[in-house]
PDB file of C-alpha atoms in Angstrom:
ATOM      1  CA  MET A 146      -5.330 -67.490   2.106  1.00 56.00           C
ATOM      2  CA  LEU A 147      -2.794 -65.772   4.486  1.00 53.00           C
ATOM      3  CA  SER A 148       0.477 -67.722   4.436  1.00 64.00           C
ATOM      4  CA  ARG A 149       2.076 -68.943   7.883  1.00 63.00           C
ATOM      5  CA  LYS A 150       4.749 -66.367   7.804  1.00 58.00           C
ATOM      6  CA  SER A 151       2.361 -63.824   7.102  1.00 61.00           C
ATOM      7  CA  LYS A 152      -0.132 -64.968  10.144  1.00 59.00           C
ATOM      8  CA  ILE A 153       3.113 -64.915  12.607  1.00 64.00           C
ATOM      9  CA  LEU A 154       3.702 -61.297  11.200  1.00 64.00           C
ATOM     10  CA  TYR A 155       0.501 -60.077  11.207  1.00 63.00           C
ATOM     11  CA  PRO A 156       0.069 -59.346  15.146  1.00 66.00           C
ATOM     12  CA  PHE A 157       3.338 -57.157  15.218  1.00 65.00           C
ATOM     13  CA  ARG A 158       2.331 -55.160  12.524  1.00 70.00           C
ATOM     14  CA  VAL A 159      -1.092 -54.604  13.941  1.00 63.00           C
ATOM     15  CA  PHE A 160       1.161 -53.602  17.377  1.00 64.00           C
ATOM     16  CA  THR A 161       3.215 -51.462  15.074  1.00 70.00           C
ATOM     17  CA  HIS A 162      -0.152 -49.498  14.137  1.00 64.00           C
ATOM     18  CA  LEU A 163      -1.502 -48.965  17.157  1.00 66.00           C
ATOM     19  CA  VAL A 164       1.998 -47.810  18.867  1.00 69.00           C
ATOM     20  CA  ARG A 165       2.051 -45.056  15.752  1.00 71.00           C
ATOM     21  CA  LEU A 166      -1.733 -44.189  16.163  1.00 69.00           C
ATOM     22  CA  PRO A 167      -0.972 -41.545  18.429  1.00 74.00           C
ATOM     23  CA  ARG A 168       1.568 -40.137  15.533  1.00 74.00           C
ATOM     24  CA  TYR A 169      -1.367 -40.258  12.716  1.00 66.00           C
ATOM     25  CA  THR A 170      -3.501 -38.931  15.206  1.00 72.00           C
ATOM     26  CA  GLU A 171      -1.365 -35.789  15.703  1.00 73.00           C
ATOM     27  CA  LEU A 172      -0.508 -35.655  12.036  1.00 72.00           C
ATOM     28  CA  PHE A 173      -4.423 -35.175  10.799  1.00 70.00           C
ATOM     29  CA  GLU A 174      -5.083 -32.945  13.630  1.00 73.00           C
ATOM     30  CA  GLY A 175      -2.370 -30.562  12.587  1.00 71.00           C
ATOM     31  CA  ARG A 176      -4.041 -30.827   8.672  1.00 76.00           C
ATOM     32  CA  ASP A 177      -7.571 -30.025  10.407  1.00 73.00           C
ATOM     33  CA  GLN A 178      -6.000 -26.923  11.933  1.00 78.00           C
ATOM     34  CA  LEU A 179      -4.539 -25.651   9.031  1.00 77.00           C
ATOM     35  CA  HIS A 180      -7.556 -26.269   7.192  1.00 74.00           C
ATOM     36  CA  LYS A 181      -9.574 -24.538   9.689  1.00 79.00           C
ATOM     37  CA  ARG A 182      -6.951 -21.598   9.878  1.00 80.00           C
ATOM     38  CA  LYS A 183      -7.326 -21.619   5.852  1.00 79.00           C
ATOM     39  CA  ILE A 184     -11.149 -21.311   6.017  1.00 80.00           C
ATOM     40  CA  THR A 185     -10.860 -18.709   8.653  1.00 80.00           C
ATOM     41  CA  GLU A 186      -8.720 -16.449   6.591  1.00 81.00           C
ATOM     42  CA  ILE A 187     -11.207 -16.918   3.360  1.00 81.00           C
ATOM     43  CA  GLU A 188     -13.889 -16.252   5.729  1.00 79.00           C
ATOM     44  CA  SER A 189     -12.171 -13.060   7.078  1.00 79.00           C
ATOM     45  CA  ASN A 190     -11.479 -11.741   3.314  1.00 79.00           C
ATOM     46  CA  ILE A 191     -15.112 -12.548   2.376  1.00 81.00           C
ATOM     47  CA  ASP A 192     -16.263 -10.446   5.391  1.00 77.00           C
ATOM     48  CA  LEU A 193     -14.114  -7.667   4.053  1.00 81.00           C
ATOM     49  CA  ILE A 194     -15.634  -7.663   0.683  1.00 80.00           C
ATOM     50  CA  ARG A 195     -19.020  -8.063   2.051  1.00 79.00           C
ATOM     51  CA  GLN A 196     -18.184  -4.604   4.309  1.00 80.00           C
ATOM     52  CA  ASP A 197     -17.302  -2.745   1.097  1.00 77.00           C
ATOM     53  CA  ILE A 198     -20.507  -3.379  -0.771  1.00 77.00           C
ATOM     54  CA  ALA A 199     -22.294  -2.561   2.176  1.00 74.00           C
ATOM     55  CA  ASP A 200     -20.289   0.721   2.245  1.00 74.00           C
ATOM     56  CA  ILE A 201     -21.222   1.194  -1.568  1.00 70.00           C
ATOM     57  CA  LYS A 202     -24.805   0.386  -1.152  1.00 66.00           C
ATOM     58  CA  ALA A 203     -24.713   3.208   2.121  1.00 67.00           C
ATOM     59  CA  ASN A 204     -23.050   6.009  -0.357  1.00 67.00           C
ATOM     60  CA  LEU A 205     -24.855   5.674  -3.255  1.00 58.00           C
ATOM     61  CA  TYR A 206     -25.368   9.151  -3.877  1.00 51.00           C
ATOM     62  CA  VAL A 207     -21.484  10.132  -4.320  1.00 52.00           C
ATOM     63  CA  ILE A 208     -19.878   6.696  -5.600  1.00 53.00           C
ATOM     64  CA  PRO A 209     -19.714   6.919  -9.345  1.00 51.00           C
ATOM     65  CA  ASN A 210     -19.920   3.883 -11.430  1.00 54.00           C
ATOM     66  CA  LEU A 211     -22.091   1.764  -8.854  1.00 57.00           C
ATOM     67  CA  ASP A 212     -22.377  -1.367 -11.179  1.00 54.00           C
ATOM     68  CA  GLU A 213     -18.965  -1.394 -12.442  1.00 54.00           C
ATOM     69  CA  ARG A 214     -17.727  -1.175  -8.992  1.00 60.00           C
ATOM     70  CA  ILE A 215     -20.000  -4.201  -7.910  1.00 64.00           C
ATOM     71  CA  VAL A 216     -18.633  -6.374 -10.465  1.00 54.00           C
ATOM     72  CA  ASN A 217     -15.139  -5.561  -9.486  1.00 57.00           C
ATOM     73  CA  LEU A 218     -15.888  -6.972  -6.065  1.00 64.00           C
ATOM     74  CA  GLN A 219     -17.938  -9.413  -7.159  1.00 58.00           C
ATOM     75  CA  TYR A 220     -14.539 -10.876  -9.198  1.00 51.00           C
ATOM     76  CA  ARG A 221     -12.279 -10.311  -6.112  1.00 60.00           C
ATOM     77  CA  LEU A 222     -14.892 -12.591  -3.957  1.00 67.00           C
ATOM     78  CA  ASP A 223     -14.791 -15.082  -6.995  1.00 57.00           C
ATOM     79  CA  ASP A 224     -10.636 -14.828  -6.880  1.00 56.00           C
ATOM     80  CA  LEU A 225     -11.179 -15.588  -3.161  1.00 64.00           C
ATOM     81  CA  ARG A 226     -13.167 -18.672  -3.506  1.00 61.00           C
ATOM     82  CA  GLN A 227     -11.211 -19.764  -6.594  1.00 56.00           C
ATOM     83  CA  THR A 228      -7.981 -19.476  -4.408  1.00 56.00           C
ATOM     84  CA  TYR A 229      -9.369 -21.533  -1.258  1.00 59.00           C
ATOM     85  CA  THR A 230     -10.509 -24.284  -4.093  1.00 58.00           C
ATOM     86  CA  SER A 231      -7.449 -24.559  -5.603  1.00 52.00           C
ATOM     87  CA  LYS A 232      -5.625 -24.286  -2.705  1.00 48.00           C
ATOM     88  CA  HIS A 233      -3.145 -21.905  -4.170  1.00 44.00           C
ATOM     89  CA  LYS A 234      -0.718 -19.894  -1.820  1.00 45.00           C
ATOM     90  CA  ASN A 235      -1.304 -15.996  -1.837  1.00 44.00           C
ATOM     91  CA  THR A 236       1.949 -14.237  -3.514  1.00 43.00           C
ATOM     92  CA  ASP A 237       0.945 -10.711  -2.670  1.00 43.00           C
ATOM     93  CA  THR A 238       4.417 -10.268  -0.651  1.00 44.00           C
ATOM     94  CA  HIS A 239       5.493  -7.443  -2.734  1.00 45.00           C
ATOM     95  CA  ILE A 240       3.975  -4.998  -5.122  1.00 47.00           C
ATOM     96  CA  ASN A 241       6.209  -6.061  -8.445  1.00 50.00           C
ATOM     97  CA  ASN A 242       9.382  -7.240  -9.161  1.00 47.00           C
ATOM     98  CA  THR A 243      11.302  -3.479  -9.582  1.00 51.00           C
ATOM     99  CA  VAL A 244      14.346  -2.097  -8.179  1.00 47.00           C
ATOM    100  CA  SER A 245      12.292  -0.723  -5.015  1.00 51.00           C
ATOM    101  CA  ASP A 246      11.399  -4.135  -3.875  1.00 55.00           C
ATOM    102  CA  ASN A 247      15.365  -5.242  -4.493  1.00 54.00           C
ATOM    103  CA  HIS A 248      16.723  -5.343  -0.786  1.00 57.00           C
ATOM    104  CA  ASP A 249      20.282  -5.680  -2.033  1.00 62.00           C
ATOM    105  CA  PHE A 250      20.044  -1.866  -2.697  1.00 63.00           C
ATOM    106  CA  ASP A 251      18.152  -0.992   0.449  1.00 62.00           C
ATOM    107  CA  HIS A 252      21.792   0.941   1.739  1.00 68.00           C
ATOM    108  CA  PHE A 253      22.551   2.166  -1.768  1.00 69.00           C
ATOM    109  CA  TYR A 254      19.010   3.798  -1.860  1.00 63.00           C
ATOM    110  CA  LYS A 255      19.269   5.527   1.839  1.00 64.00           C
ATOM    111  CA  LEU A 256      22.360   7.034   0.391  1.00 72.00           C
ATOM    112  CA  PHE A 257      20.727   8.184  -3.040  1.00 69.00           C
ATOM    113  CA  GLU A 258      18.012   9.839  -1.198  1.00 67.00           C
ATOM    114  CA  ASP A 259      20.526  11.652   1.127  1.00 65.00           C
ATOM    115  CA  GLU A 260      22.591  12.927  -1.625  1.00 66.00           C
ATOM    116  CA  PHE A 261      19.943  14.154  -4.007  1.00 64.00           C
ATOM    117  CA  ARG A 262      16.408  14.564  -2.450  1.00 69.00           C
ATOM    118  CA  GLY A 263      17.371  17.160   0.007  1.00 63.00           C
ATOM    119  CA  SER A 264      18.436  17.241   3.777  1.00 67.00           C
ATOM    120  CA  GLU A 265      15.565  15.847   6.193  1.00 69.00           C
ATOM    121  CA  GLU A 266      15.244  19.434   7.583  1.00 75.00           C
ATOM    122  CA  VAL A 267      14.531  20.612   3.797  1.00 74.00           C
ATOM    123  CA  ILE A 268      11.739  17.756   3.436  1.00 80.00           C
ATOM    124  CA  LYS A 269      10.154  18.148   6.498  1.00 82.00           C
ATOM    125  CA  GLU A 270       9.581  21.812   5.905  1.00 80.00           C
ATOM    126  CA  ARG A 271       7.949  20.623   2.238  1.00 82.00           C
ATOM    127  CA  VAL A 272       5.812  18.327   3.664  1.00 85.00           C
ATOM    128  CA  SER A 273       4.674  20.458   6.954  1.00 86.00           C
ATOM    129  CA  GLU A 274       2.866  22.478   3.888  1.00 90.00           C
ATOM    130  CA  HIS A 275       0.325  19.879   4.118  1.00 93.00           C
ATOM    131  CA  LEU A 276      -0.500  20.412   7.673  1.00 93.00           C
ATOM    132  CA  VAL A 277      -3.156  22.394   7.653  1.00 93.00           C
ATOM    133  CA  TYR A 278      -5.457  19.550   6.274  1.00 95.00           C
ATOM    134  CA  PHE A 279      -4.747  17.525   9.088  1.00 95.00           C
ATOM    135  CA  SER A 280      -5.275  19.834  11.589  1.00 91.00           C
ATOM    136  CA  SER A 281      -8.743  20.408   9.991  1.00 92.00           C
ATOM    137  CA  LEU A 282      -9.589  16.857  10.551  1.00 95.00           C
ATOM    138  CA  PRO A 283     -13.184  16.125  12.348  1.00 93.00           C
ATOM    139  CA  PRO A 284     -12.127  15.653  16.158  1.00 92.00           C
ATOM    140  CA  LYS A 285     -13.970  12.311  16.531  1.00 94.00           C
ATOM    141  CA  ILE A 286     -11.979  10.759  13.925  1.00 95.00           C
ATOM    142  CA  LYS A 287      -8.627  12.993  14.766  1.00 93.00           C
ATOM    143  CA  ASN A 288      -7.346   9.996  16.936  1.00 93.00           C
ATOM    144  CA  LEU A 289      -7.498   7.153  14.601  1.00 97.00           C
ATOM    145  CA  PRO A 290      -3.902   6.467  12.696  1.00 97.00           C
ATOM    146  CA  ILE A 291      -2.290   8.263   9.802  1.00 98.00           C
ATOM    147  CA  ILE A 292      -0.421   5.663   7.507  1.00 98.00           C
ATOM    148  CA  ASP A 293       2.477   7.100   5.388  1.00 97.00           C
ATOM    149  CA  ILE A 294       3.265   4.741   2.840  1.00 96.00           C
ATOM    150  CA  GLY A 295       7.645   4.721   1.655  1.00 93.00           C
ATOM    151  CA  CYS A 296       8.204   7.006   4.940  1.00 91.00           C
ATOM    152  CA  GLY A 297      11.808   6.543   4.030  1.00 86.00           C
ATOM    153  CA  ARG A 298      13.838   9.107   6.871  1.00 82.00           C
ATOM    154  CA  GLY A 299      10.763   9.474   8.897  1.00 88.00           C
ATOM    155  CA  GLU A 300      10.228  13.533   7.878  1.00 89.00           C
ATOM    156  CA  PHE A 301       6.703  13.084   8.047  1.00 93.00           C
ATOM    157  CA  LEU A 302       6.761  10.898  10.971  1.00 94.00           C
ATOM    158  CA  SER A 303       8.551  13.236  12.962  1.00 92.00           C
ATOM    159  CA  LEU A 304       6.271  16.260  11.966  1.00 93.00           C
ATOM    160  CA  MET A 305       3.242  14.302  13.207  1.00 94.00           C
ATOM    161  CA  LYS A 306       4.583  13.399  16.445  1.00 93.00           C
ATOM    162  CA  GLU A 307       5.585  16.887  16.921  1.00 92.00           C
ATOM    163  CA  HIS A 308       1.594  17.840  16.579  1.00 93.00           C
ATOM    164  CA  LYS A 309       0.752  15.135  18.617  1.00 92.00           C
ATOM    165  CA  PHE A 310      -0.691  12.749  15.962  1.00 95.00           C
ATOM    166  CA  LYS A 311      -0.867   9.300  15.608  1.00 95.00           C
ATOM    167  CA  ALA A 312       1.074   8.033  12.690  1.00 96.00           C
ATOM    168  CA  ILE A 313       2.741   4.807  11.541  1.00 97.00           C
ATOM    169  CA  GLY A 314       5.375   4.947   8.799  1.00 97.00           C
ATOM    170  CA  VAL A 315       5.235   2.077   6.396  1.00 96.00           C
ATOM    171  CA  ASP A 316       8.269   1.010   3.880  1.00 93.00           C
ATOM    172  CA  MET A 317      10.087  -2.030   2.126  1.00 90.00           C
ATOM    173  CA  ASN A 318      13.453  -0.361   2.809  1.00 86.00           C
ATOM    174  CA  LYS A 319      14.595  -2.244   6.049  1.00 85.00           C
ATOM    175  CA  ARG A 320      17.570   0.109   6.804  1.00 83.00           C
ATOM    176  CA  MET A 321      14.853   3.155   6.492  1.00 85.00           C
ATOM    177  CA  VAL A 322      12.523   1.190   9.135  1.00 91.00           C
ATOM    178  CA  ASP A 323      15.413   0.508  11.192  1.00 89.00           C
ATOM    179  CA  ARG A 324      16.675   4.139  11.180  1.00 87.00           C
ATOM    180  CA  ALA A 325      12.928   5.567  11.712  1.00 90.00           C
ATOM    181  CA  ASN A 326      12.108   3.225  14.578  1.00 92.00           C
ATOM    182  CA  SER A 327      15.521   4.176  16.519  1.00 90.00           C
ATOM    183  CA  LEU A 328      14.444   7.700  16.437  1.00 90.00           C
ATOM    184  CA  GLY A 329      11.197   6.718  18.346  1.00 91.00           C
ATOM    185  CA  PHE A 330       8.601   6.727  15.550  1.00 94.00           C
ATOM    186  CA  LYS A 331       6.523   3.626  14.587  1.00 94.00           C
ATOM    187  CA  ALA A 332       7.841   2.155  11.226  1.00 96.00           C
ATOM    188  CA  VAL A 333       6.352  -1.089   9.660  1.00 95.00           C
ATOM    189  CA  GLU A 334       8.658  -3.131   6.847  1.00 94.00           C
ATOM    190  CA  SER A 335       6.072  -4.195   4.662  1.00 93.00           C
ATOM    191  CA  ASP A 336       5.170  -2.970   0.767  1.00 93.00           C
ATOM    192  CA  ALA A 337       1.853  -1.003   0.704  1.00 95.00           C
ATOM    193  CA  LEU A 338      -0.819  -3.542  -0.613  1.00 95.00           C
ATOM    194  CA  THR A 339      -0.059  -5.936   2.120  1.00 95.00           C
ATOM    195  CA  TYR A 340       0.041  -3.992   5.008  1.00 96.00           C
ATOM    196  CA  LEU A 341      -3.192  -1.822   3.918  1.00 97.00           C
ATOM    197  CA  LYS A 342      -4.939  -5.416   3.190  1.00 96.00           C
ATOM    198  CA  SER A 343      -4.376  -6.437   6.719  1.00 95.00           C
ATOM    199  CA  GLN A 344      -5.925  -3.091   8.248  1.00 96.00           C
ATOM    200  CA  LYS A 345      -9.642  -3.287   9.302  1.00 96.00           C
ATOM    201  CA  THR A 346     -12.373  -1.195   6.975  1.00 96.00           C
ATOM    202  CA  ASN A 347     -12.644   2.129   8.012  1.00 96.00           C
ATOM    203  CA  SER A 348     -10.166   2.113  10.495  1.00 96.00           C
ATOM    204  CA  ILE A 349      -7.549   5.021   9.206  1.00 98.00           C
ATOM    205  CA  VAL A 350      -8.053   8.618   9.274  1.00 98.00           C
ATOM    206  CA  ALA A 351      -5.571   9.636   6.291  1.00 98.00           C
ATOM    207  CA  ILE A 352      -2.760   7.906   3.866  1.00 98.00           C
ATOM    208  CA  THR A 353      -0.278   9.430   2.467  1.00 97.00           C
ATOM    209  CA  GLY A 354       2.839   9.028  -0.037  1.00 96.00           C
ATOM    210  CA  PHE A 355       5.335  11.331  -0.546  1.00 95.00           C
ATOM    211  CA  HIS A 356       7.001  10.518  -3.891  1.00 93.00           C
ATOM    212  CA  ILE A 357       6.047   6.844  -3.705  1.00 93.00           C
ATOM    213  CA  VAL A 358       3.497   6.563  -6.576  1.00 96.00           C
ATOM    214  CA  GLU A 359       6.029   6.909  -8.954  1.00 94.00           C
ATOM    215  CA  HIS A 360       7.557   4.204  -8.129  1.00 92.00           C
ATOM    216  CA  ILE A 361       4.444   1.551  -8.302  1.00 93.00           C
ATOM    217  CA  PRO A 362       3.509   0.237 -11.609  1.00 92.00           C
ATOM    218  CA  PHE A 363      -0.169   1.001 -12.874  1.00 94.00           C
ATOM    219  CA  GLU A 364      -2.020  -2.194 -11.985  1.00 94.00           C
ATOM    220  CA  PRO A 365      -0.645  -2.627  -8.322  1.00 94.00           C
ATOM    221  CA  LEU A 366      -0.817   1.131  -7.571  1.00 96.00           C
ATOM    222  CA  MET A 367      -4.551   0.631  -9.017  1.00 96.00           C
ATOM    223  CA  LYS A 368      -5.149  -2.162  -5.898  1.00 96.00           C
ATOM    224  CA  VAL A 369      -3.308   0.485  -3.444  1.00 97.00           C
ATOM    225  CA  PHE A 370      -5.732   3.091  -3.678  1.00 97.00           C
ATOM    226  CA  GLU A 371      -8.748   0.534  -3.783  1.00 97.00           C
ATOM    227  CA  GLU A 372      -7.303  -0.803  -0.630  1.00 97.00           C
ATOM    228  CA  CYS A 373      -6.992   3.265   0.840  1.00 98.00           C
ATOM    229  CA  TYR A 374     -10.676   3.711  -0.358  1.00 97.00           C
ATOM    230  CA  ARG A 375     -11.697   0.372   1.647  1.00 97.00           C
ATOM    231  CA  THR A 376      -9.295   1.261   5.056  1.00 97.00           C
ATOM    232  CA  VAL A 377     -10.283   5.366   5.079  1.00 97.00           C
ATOM    233  CA  ILE A 378     -12.954   6.519   7.712  1.00 97.00           C
ATOM    234  CA  PRO A 379     -15.206   8.645   5.793  1.00 96.00           C
ATOM    235  CA  GLY A 380     -13.943  12.401   6.713  1.00 96.00           C
ATOM    236  CA  GLY A 381     -10.310  11.166   6.183  1.00 97.00           C
ATOM    237  CA  PHE A 382      -8.611  11.352   3.148  1.00 98.00           C
ATOM    238  CA  THR A 383      -5.389  10.383   1.200  1.00 98.00           C
ATOM    239  CA  LEU A 384      -2.483  12.305  -0.166  1.00 98.00           C
ATOM    240  CA  PHE A 385      -0.157  11.793  -2.732  1.00 98.00           C
ATOM    241  CA  GLU A 386       3.163  13.683  -3.898  1.00 97.00           C
ATOM    242  CA  THR A 387       4.913  13.289  -6.653  1.00 96.00           C
ATOM    243  CA  PRO A 388       7.319  14.847  -9.230  1.00 95.00           C
ATOM    244  CA  ASN A 389       5.091  17.108 -11.885  1.00 94.00           C
ATOM    245  CA  PRO A 390       5.678  16.043 -15.624  1.00 94.00           C
ATOM    246  CA  GLN A 391       4.232  18.794 -16.863  1.00 93.00           C
ATOM    247  CA  ALA A 392       7.805  20.711 -15.967  1.00 91.00           C
ATOM    248  CA  LEU A 393       9.506  19.805 -18.594  1.00 88.00           C
ATOM    249  CA  THR A 394      13.120  20.056 -16.985  1.00 88.00           C
ATOM    250  CA  VAL A 395      11.318  17.559 -14.362  1.00 89.00           C
ATOM    251  CA  GLY A 396       9.245  15.648 -16.689  1.00 85.00           C
ATOM    252  CA  ALA A 397      12.483  15.208 -19.239  1.00 86.00           C
ATOM    253  CA  ASN A 398      15.372  15.315 -16.657  1.00 84.00           C
ATOM    254  CA  THR A 399      15.225  14.926 -13.116  1.00 83.00           C
ATOM    255  CA  PHE A 400      12.828  12.380 -13.053  1.00 83.00           C
ATOM    256  CA  TYR A 401      14.694   9.927 -14.462  1.00 85.00           C
ATOM    257  CA  LEU A 402      17.505  10.635 -12.095  1.00 84.00           C
ATOM    258  CA  ASP A 403      16.211   8.006  -9.664  1.00 83.00           C
ATOM    259  CA  PRO A 404      16.694   4.688 -10.847  1.00 82.00           C
ATOM    260  CA  SER A 405      13.710   3.063  -9.093  1.00 83.00           C
ATOM    261  CA  HIS A 406      11.716   5.400 -11.198  1.00 87.00           C
ATOM    262  CA  GLN A 407       8.654   3.810 -13.575  1.00 89.00           C
ATOM    263  CA  ARG A 408       7.253   6.412 -15.259  1.00 91.00           C
ATOM    264  CA  PRO A 409       6.043   9.931 -14.538  1.00 94.00           C
ATOM    265  CA  ILE A 410       2.237  10.304 -13.496  1.00 95.00           C
ATOM    266  CA  PRO A 411       0.909  13.405 -15.138  1.00 96.00           C
ATOM    267  CA  PRO A 412      -1.554  15.249 -12.809  1.00 97.00           C
ATOM    268  CA  PRO A 413      -4.869  14.330 -14.659  1.00 97.00           C
ATOM    269  CA  LEU A 414      -4.291  10.827 -14.571  1.00 97.00           C
ATOM    270  CA  LEU A 415      -3.109  10.553 -10.931  1.00 97.00           C
ATOM    271  CA  GLU A 416      -6.475  12.287  -9.923  1.00 98.00           C
ATOM    272  CA  PHE A 417      -8.477  10.476 -12.085  1.00 97.00           C
ATOM    273  CA  MET A 418      -7.052   7.038 -10.799  1.00 97.00           C
ATOM    274  CA  LEU A 419      -8.093   8.239  -7.076  1.00 98.00           C
ATOM    275  CA  LYS A 420     -11.607   9.101  -8.564  1.00 97.00           C
ATOM    276  CA  SER A 421     -12.165   6.132 -10.014  1.00 96.00           C
ATOM    277  CA  VAL A 422     -12.241   4.296  -6.740  1.00 96.00           C
ATOM    278  CA  GLY A 423     -14.807   6.595  -5.248  1.00 95.00           C
ATOM    279  CA  PHE A 424     -12.543   9.926  -3.751  1.00 97.00           C
ATOM    280  CA  LYS A 425     -13.576  13.383  -4.043  1.00 97.00           C
ATOM    281  CA  THR A 426     -10.131  14.656  -5.636  1.00 97.00           C
ATOM    282  CA  SER A 427      -8.562  17.850  -5.953  1.00 97.00           C
ATOM    283  CA  ILE A 428      -4.775  18.671  -6.988  1.00 97.00           C
ATOM    284  CA  ILE A 429      -2.426  20.975  -5.600  1.00 96.00           C
ATOM    285  CA  THR A 430       0.633  22.359  -7.189  1.00 95.00           C
ATOM    286  CA  LEU A 431       4.002  22.511  -5.331  1.00 94.00           C
ATOM    287  CA  HIS A 432       7.481  23.394  -5.243  1.00 90.00           C
ATOM    288  CA  ARG A 433       8.130  25.395  -8.377  1.00 92.00           C
ATOM    289  CA  VAL A 434      11.591  24.584 -10.288  1.00 87.00           C
ATOM    290  CA  LYS A 435      12.034  28.813 -10.456  1.00 91.00           C
ATOM    291  CA  PRO A 436      10.266  31.910  -9.302  1.00 88.00           C
ATOM    292  CA  LYS A 437       7.877  33.343 -11.419  1.00 88.00           C
ATOM    293  CA  ILE A 438       8.802  36.103 -13.884  1.00 86.00           C
ATOM    294  CA  LYS A 439       6.980  39.011 -15.514  1.00 87.00           C
ATOM    295  CA  HIS A 440       7.672  39.378 -19.286  1.00 88.00           C
ATOM    296  CA  PRO A 441       5.503  41.460 -21.716  1.00 86.00           C
ATOM    297  CA  ASP A 442       6.288  38.719 -24.223  1.00 86.00           C
ATOM    298  CA  SER A 443       3.117  36.351 -22.916  1.00 86.00           C
ATOM    299  CA  ASN A 444       4.749  33.556 -24.954  1.00 87.00           C
ATOM    300  CA  LEU A 445       8.078  33.545 -23.527  1.00 86.00           C
ATOM    301  CA  VAL A 446       6.045  33.179 -20.284  1.00 86.00           C
ATOM    302  CA  GLU A 447       4.252  30.422 -21.258  1.00 87.00           C
ATOM    303  CA  ILE A 448       7.953  28.735 -22.555  1.00 88.00           C
ATOM    304  CA  TYR A 449       9.587  29.417 -19.014  1.00 86.00           C
ATOM    305  CA  GLU A 450       6.295  28.266 -17.334  1.00 88.00           C
ATOM    306  CA  ALA A 451       6.262  24.773 -18.918  1.00 84.00           C
ATOM    307  CA  LEU A 452      10.287  24.627 -18.304  1.00 89.00           C
ATOM    308  CA  TYR A 453      10.247  26.225 -14.657  1.00 90.00           C
ATOM    309  CA  GLY A 454       6.324  25.735 -13.414  1.00 90.00           C
ATOM    310  CA  PRO A 455       5.693  23.411 -10.206  1.00 91.00           C
ATOM    311  CA  GLY A 456       7.865  20.598  -9.652  1.00 93.00           C
ATOM    312  CA  ASP A 457       5.928  18.375  -7.751  1.00 94.00           C
ATOM    313  CA  TYR A 458       2.167  18.153  -7.460  1.00 97.00           C
ATOM    314  CA  ALA A 459       0.037  16.348  -5.139  1.00 97.00           C
ATOM    315  CA  VAL A 460      -3.241  14.632  -5.275  1.00 97.00           C
ATOM    316  CA  ILE A 461      -6.064  15.025  -2.371  1.00 98.00           C
ATOM    317  CA  GLY A 462      -8.915  12.220  -2.183  1.00 98.00           C
ATOM    318  CA  ARG A 463     -11.222  12.855   0.595  1.00 97.00           C
ATOM    319  CA  ARG A 464     -13.676  10.083   1.753  1.00 95.00           C
ATOM    320  CA  THR A 465     -17.018  11.498   2.179  1.00 92.00           C
TER     321      THR A 465
END
């Protein structure tokens, strides 16, 4: 039985809730919209994975270790479902906790590149060595975008613009991105994995990374390569250039000059990493530390080559 006081106050409580009813409705509608957006996001990711599986089935004759790749894709699908069920927020905003991720050092790193990597003219001349691969792209896909991961000061973006290619730079360094945009190039402030995950399957003709893979630890780098394979259209390619540790003056000395470097990557390892996700690969040696020598003593020549051979190399991964 309600007390007399409760009976008197009851109509006022009902009236109060009626007044608040629009606010209650607004709150529930907001939660419903958030829920729908989350469902749409998960469904979109599931669709991308289904497309990956369809790509694999359509290319059975060129993809090694098919069973392992399908299992990996199933794990990714299960992870998405688990993430949605537990309502965990995606924390892949950055690749990893390294010096490269710390934006307190953005200005330092720009000054570092200006001091130690070489002038923009020298770097532009070096990356132009790869121009032949872009010029020989099939005409029907040549107009798709080229993504330059770790675009830095924009030397490669400048080269692509001169030759009428559609190139987009991606870099975590805000100062580098702002500078590239101010010069008339298109650049986005993001890490590679987050940016590539946002792109459609088979929507990119080429992905490049000049001296970037050595900044990324193994596990997240493999995830980047998996996204490269998904987003690059058949007929396109990836090209990653990095210091060559097989030249001892590089692998034991100059590589460690850059405080954001993780570890040297031997050419066979980088090639195998790209090959393992589906690319058809080849290695190119570049930029000798010192010119070759001729000498009757073959042992001396061998030691010289071990010290002063190609300072860089690149691995090209073709999407067939």
